[in-house]
Structures are given as structure tokens and as C-alpha cells.
């Protein structure tokens, strides 16, 4: 299997009134295509910090990357250091090449837009009809969003499309987030404790769903699970 992601000697610190405080030190991690990698550790050990650093989602300041590199090999076969990309370059990578499912779906979904509209907007923003520069119509995006809701096993997908986030259960909202992450068919899917806010039964269902999507190719990417 070819290399997809390689985190090498990553060091992250945070600026405070008392100087730099280490967040993570000398993190090394490799993910190959077709592979699921789990990052396990106690609360506060730096799992989320490491996950968020891949897409440069940590605010700068106070975040400072004091050492290391995060190497990612895209669909074009080029390997780049994500820590050296400009904001515009990172914008093209986020969602399109690398997607992320966050811990708390309620805070990740926008409460003033329906669930379907949010997924459709992600499709239009990142997919571009599968061809760079080619726009996706609103109707095409809606059809694909509903199809994604079916893939993540949401009941009555057309009805869910028109519902607001507060009208869904925790497990349903997390499925919407998975559908949104899948919408651009990313090469790498990062899951930052995606079951933390869910009850035990729903946790098992969501983890099984993510595994099934990865194994069957219905998602088509690789997983980095923190």
C-alpha cells in the first residue's frame, strides 16, 4: 500500500503569558491507502490537537508548530507538507482531499440551515461535478445529498433533507456529518472521536457504519481515527 499521510516529529506549542506551553511533542504517525489507523490515549494527551493540525484548524496564534512535518500525497501523486501550504492552498485541500468528522455534531451543523442544504452546499463547494471548474446545479446537489443520506442509512432521506439539525437525534446528526464528509469522496477521512456525544448503542452503530463504508468502497477513502 502506498503512503497517504506521514506525520514526522510533529511538535505543537501554545503561546501564553508565561511563554510557550507544549501541546504535543515528537508525534510520528503513518497512514497508508486502504488502512485504518487509530490514535489512542487518555483525555488531554493531544489526540484532537494532532487531528486538527492535519488540516491546520488550530488558531494561530496561540498555536505554534515548533517542529516536524505533515506530509500528504494527493490524488495527483504529489507529496506536500501541509504545514507549508498557504491558506488558499489549504482551502482547496479541506473537504476535497481530506475531510473530517468532529466530536459534537450539534456544534458542527449550522442551526439556521436544513441538514440537506448544508450537505448540498458542501457538494457544490468541493465536488464541482467531478471536473475542476465545472459547477454542480442545485438540483444535482440535492439528489446527491439524498443519495448520501441513503448510504449512511438515515430513515426517510428526503424528509431528513428538509429537517433542521435540532429536529434530529444525536445519531442522526452524526450520520449527516458523515454524509457531508463523504460528499467530496476525500482520499483521507479524519474522525475526531465521532461517537463521544452518543449513547453506547448508537456509538457501535456509527463505528460499524464508518467501517462498512470504508471496506465496501462506498466511501472510497482511508480512515484516520483519533
Short mmCIF file of C-alpha atoms in Angstrom, two decimals:
data_model
loop_
_atom_site.label_atom_id
_atom_site.label_comp_id
_atom_site.label_asym_id
_atom_site.label_seq_id
_atom_site.Cartn_x
_atom_site.Cartn_y
_atom_site.Cartn_z
CA UNK A 1 0.00 0.00 0.00
CA UNK A 2 1.29 3.43 -0.89
CA UNK A 3 1.83 6.14 1.69
CA UNK A 4 -1.02 8.62 2.12
CA UNK A 5 -0.14 10.60 5.26
CA UNK A 6 3.09 10.81 7.23
CA UNK A 7 3.40 12.90 10.40
CA UNK A 8 7.07 13.25 11.30
CA UNK A 9 8.43 14.56 14.62
CA UNK A 10 5.48 16.96 14.99
CA UNK A 11 5.76 19.42 17.85
CA UNK A 12 2.98 21.88 18.73
CA UNK A 13 3.08 24.51 21.46
CA UNK A 14 0.74 27.26 22.58
CA UNK A 15 1.70 30.85 23.40
CA UNK A 16 0.72 32.02 26.89
CA UNK A 17 1.62 34.92 29.17
CA UNK A 18 4.18 32.60 30.75
CA UNK A 19 5.74 31.55 27.44
CA UNK A 20 5.28 28.52 25.22
CA UNK A 21 3.40 25.54 26.65
CA UNK A 22 3.92 22.20 24.83
CA UNK A 23 0.78 20.58 23.44
CA UNK A 24 2.28 17.56 21.70
CA UNK A 25 5.92 16.59 21.25
CA UNK A 26 7.61 14.41 18.61
CA UNK A 27 4.47 12.79 17.18
CA UNK A 28 5.16 10.23 14.44
CA UNK A 29 2.35 8.56 12.52
CA UNK A 30 1.93 6.94 9.08
CA UNK A 31 -1.29 6.14 7.23
CA UNK A 32 -1.25 4.06 4.04
CA UNK A 33 -4.01 3.89 1.44
CA UNK A 34 -6.73 1.42 2.36
CA UNK A 35 -5.67 1.47 6.01
CA UNK A 36 -7.47 2.41 9.21
CA UNK A 37 -5.22 3.89 11.91
CA UNK A 38 -6.40 4.57 15.47
CA UNK A 39 -4.77 7.11 17.77
CA UNK A 40 -5.48 6.09 21.36
CA UNK A 41 -4.72 7.99 24.55
CA UNK A 42 -6.20 9.46 27.71
CA UNK A 43 -8.09 12.74 27.74
CA UNK A 44 -5.74 15.68 27.23
CA UNK A 45 -2.98 13.60 25.64
CA UNK A 46 -3.17 15.51 22.34
CA UNK A 47 -5.33 13.32 20.08
CA UNK A 48 -7.59 16.14 18.93
CA UNK A 49 -4.70 18.59 18.63
CA UNK A 50 -2.90 16.16 16.33
CA UNK A 51 -6.06 15.58 14.27
CA UNK A 52 -6.84 19.29 13.88
CA UNK A 53 -3.24 20.07 12.93
CA UNK A 54 -3.53 17.98 9.77
CA UNK A 55 -5.97 20.46 8.25
CA UNK A 56 -4.46 23.46 10.07
CA UNK A 57 -7.66 24.05 12.04
CA UNK A 58 -5.90 25.19 15.20
CA UNK A 59 -5.96 29.01 15.61
CA UNK A 60 -2.66 30.76 15.00
CA UNK A 61 -1.91 32.39 17.44
CA UNK A 62 -1.77 30.91 20.02
CA UNK A 63 -0.77 27.72 18.17
CA UNK A 64 2.84 27.39 17.07
CA UNK A 65 4.25 24.47 15.10
CA UNK A 66 7.72 24.20 16.58
CA UNK A 67 8.98 21.12 14.73
CA UNK A 68 8.21 18.41 12.23
CA UNK A 69 6.18 18.00 9.07
CA UNK A 70 2.83 16.61 7.92
CA UNK A 71 3.30 15.02 4.50
CA UNK A 72 0.23 14.23 2.40
CA UNK A 73 0.11 12.55 -1.01
CA UNK A 74 -2.86 13.76 -3.05
CA UNK A 75 -4.74 12.26 -5.96
CA UNK A 76 -2.23 13.75 -8.39
CA UNK A 77 0.58 11.76 -6.77
CA UNK A 78 2.35 14.86 -5.41
CA UNK A 79 3.51 14.82 -1.80
CA UNK A 80 3.26 18.13 0.03
CA UNK A 81 3.95 19.36 3.55
CA UNK A 82 0.61 20.59 4.89
CA UNK A 83 2.41 22.84 7.38
CA UNK A 84 3.90 24.83 4.49
CA UNK A 85 0.72 25.44 2.49
CA UNK A 86 -0.87 28.86 2.13
CA UNK A 87 -4.44 29.45 3.39
CA UNK A 88 -5.70 29.31 -0.21
CA UNK A 89 -3.91 26.02 -0.88
CA UNK A 90 -5.32 24.55 2.33
CA UNK A 91 -8.81 25.67 1.33
CA UNK A 92 -8.52 23.56 -1.83
CA UNK A 93 -7.44 20.54 0.23
CA UNK A 94 -10.02 20.76 3.03
CA UNK A 95 -13.10 18.72 2.23
CA UNK A 96 -11.87 17.84 -1.25
CA UNK A 97 -8.76 15.77 -0.49
CA UNK A 98 -9.12 15.45 3.29
CA UNK A 99 -12.40 15.52 5.22
CA UNK A 100 -13.11 15.46 8.94
CA UNK A 101 -15.89 14.32 11.25
CA UNK A 102 -15.87 16.24 14.54
CA UNK A 103 -16.73 15.18 18.09
CA UNK A 104 -20.01 17.06 18.55
CA UNK A 105 -22.38 17.08 15.54
CA UNK A 106 -24.71 19.67 17.09
CA UNK A 107 -21.99 22.31 17.18
CA UNK A 108 -20.68 21.31 13.75
CA UNK A 109 -24.00 21.72 11.94
CA UNK A 110 -25.34 25.21 11.29
CA UNK A 111 -28.68 25.58 13.12
CA UNK A 112 -30.10 28.11 10.61
CA UNK A 113 -29.87 25.81 7.57
CA UNK A 114 -31.58 22.49 6.93
CA UNK A 115 -29.44 19.36 7.05
CA UNK A 116 -29.90 18.76 3.33
CA UNK A 117 -28.94 22.29 2.35
CA UNK A 118 -25.70 22.01 4.31
CA UNK A 119 -24.67 18.78 2.59
CA UNK A 120 -25.73 20.09 -0.82
CA UNK A 121 -23.66 23.23 -0.27
CA UNK A 122 -20.63 21.09 0.61
CA UNK A 123 -21.12 19.15 -2.62
CA UNK A 124 -21.29 22.31 -4.70
CA UNK A 125 -18.29 23.80 -2.93
CA UNK A 126 -15.96 20.80 -3.19
CA UNK A 127 -17.10 18.34 -5.83
CA UNK A 128 -17.60 20.67 -8.82
CA UNK A 129 -19.25 17.85 -10.75
CA UNK A 130 -16.08 15.77 -10.59
CA UNK A 131 -14.34 18.11 -13.01
CA UNK A 132 -12.31 21.11 -11.84
CA UNK A 133 -14.17 24.28 -12.68
CA UNK A 134 -17.46 22.54 -13.59
CA UNK A 135 -20.35 23.76 -11.47
CA UNK A 136 -22.93 21.47 -9.88
CA UNK A 137 -26.53 22.64 -10.10
CA UNK A 138 -28.69 22.95 -7.01
CA UNK A 139 -30.91 20.10 -8.21
CA UNK A 140 -27.94 17.79 -8.84
CA UNK A 141 -26.51 18.59 -5.41
CA UNK A 142 -29.86 17.84 -3.77
CA UNK A 143 -30.14 14.45 -5.50
CA UNK A 144 -26.64 13.51 -4.46
CA UNK A 145 -27.23 14.65 -0.86
CA UNK A 146 -30.33 12.45 -0.62
CA UNK A 147 -28.35 9.54 -2.09
CA UNK A 148 -25.66 10.08 0.56
CA UNK A 149 -28.31 10.09 3.28
CA UNK A 150 -29.40 6.69 1.98
CA UNK A 151 -25.80 5.43 2.10
CA UNK A 152 -25.41 6.41 5.75
CA UNK A 153 -28.71 4.66 6.49
CA UNK A 154 -30.77 7.69 7.53
CA UNK A 155 -34.51 6.88 7.63
CA UNK A 156 -36.65 8.67 5.03
CA UNK A 157 -33.74 10.58 3.41
CA UNK A 158 -35.97 13.05 1.54
CA UNK A 159 -37.66 14.03 4.78
CA UNK A 160 -34.32 14.33 6.60
CA UNK A 161 -33.09 16.63 3.81
CA UNK A 162 -35.66 19.26 4.82
CA UNK A 163 -35.22 18.93 8.57
CA UNK A 164 -33.31 21.30 10.85
CA UNK A 165 -30.45 19.94 12.98
CA UNK A 166 -32.42 20.35 16.24
CA UNK A 167 -35.11 18.04 14.85
CA UNK A 168 -32.69 15.09 14.58
CA UNK A 169 -31.33 12.74 17.23
CA UNK A 170 -27.63 12.70 18.07
CA UNK A 171 -27.04 9.60 15.97
CA UNK A 172 -28.90 11.07 13.01
CA UNK A 173 -26.94 14.31 13.18
CA UNK A 174 -23.69 12.34 13.22
CA UNK A 175 -24.84 10.45 10.12
CA UNK A 176 -25.47 13.79 8.41
CA UNK A 177 -21.90 14.80 9.30
CA UNK A 178 -20.59 11.54 7.83
CA UNK A 179 -22.58 12.16 4.65
CA UNK A 180 -21.13 15.67 4.42
CA UNK A 181 -17.60 14.33 4.88
CA UNK A 182 -18.19 11.70 2.20
CA UNK A 183 -19.68 14.18 -0.28
CA UNK A 184 -16.39 15.06 -1.95
CA UNK A 185 -15.05 11.48 -1.83
CA UNK A 186 -11.87 12.52 0.02
CA UNK A 187 -8.69 10.47 -0.01
CA UNK A 188 -8.45 10.72 3.78
CA UNK A 189 -11.24 10.88 6.35
CA UNK A 190 -10.26 12.06 9.84
CA UNK A 191 -12.62 11.08 12.66
CA UNK A 192 -12.04 13.04 15.85
CA UNK A 193 -13.90 10.97 18.46
CA UNK A 194 -17.08 10.96 16.34
CA UNK A 195 -19.06 8.97 18.92
CA UNK A 196 -18.22 10.95 22.08
CA UNK A 197 -21.64 12.64 22.38
CA UNK A 198 -23.65 9.50 21.56
CA UNK A 199 -25.04 6.72 23.72
CA UNK A 200 -23.35 3.32 23.70
CA UNK A 201 -25.79 1.66 21.28
CA UNK A 202 -25.54 4.48 18.73
CA UNK A 203 -21.75 4.56 19.13
CA UNK A 204 -21.49 0.96 18.00
CA UNK A 205 -23.79 1.59 15.03
CA UNK A 206 -21.86 4.66 13.85
CA UNK A 207 -18.46 2.93 14.10
CA UNK A 208 -19.83 -0.09 12.20
CA UNK A 209 -21.22 2.23 9.52
CA UNK A 210 -17.89 4.03 9.03
CA UNK A 211 -16.10 0.67 8.76
CA UNK A 212 -18.62 -0.67 6.25
CA UNK A 213 -18.35 2.42 4.07
CA UNK A 214 -14.57 2.16 4.03
CA UNK A 215 -14.47 -1.59 3.36
CA UNK A 216 -17.06 -1.66 0.60
CA UNK A 217 -15.68 1.34 -1.28
CA UNK A 218 -18.97 3.24 -0.94
CA UNK A 219 -16.92 5.92 0.75
CA UNK A 220 -13.74 5.34 -1.23
CA UNK A 221 -11.12 6.79 1.13
CA UNK A 222 -8.91 5.93 4.06
CA UNK A 223 -9.52 6.50 7.73
CA UNK A 224 -7.51 8.13 10.46
CA UNK A 225 -9.49 7.65 13.66
CA UNK A 226 -8.47 9.67 16.71
#
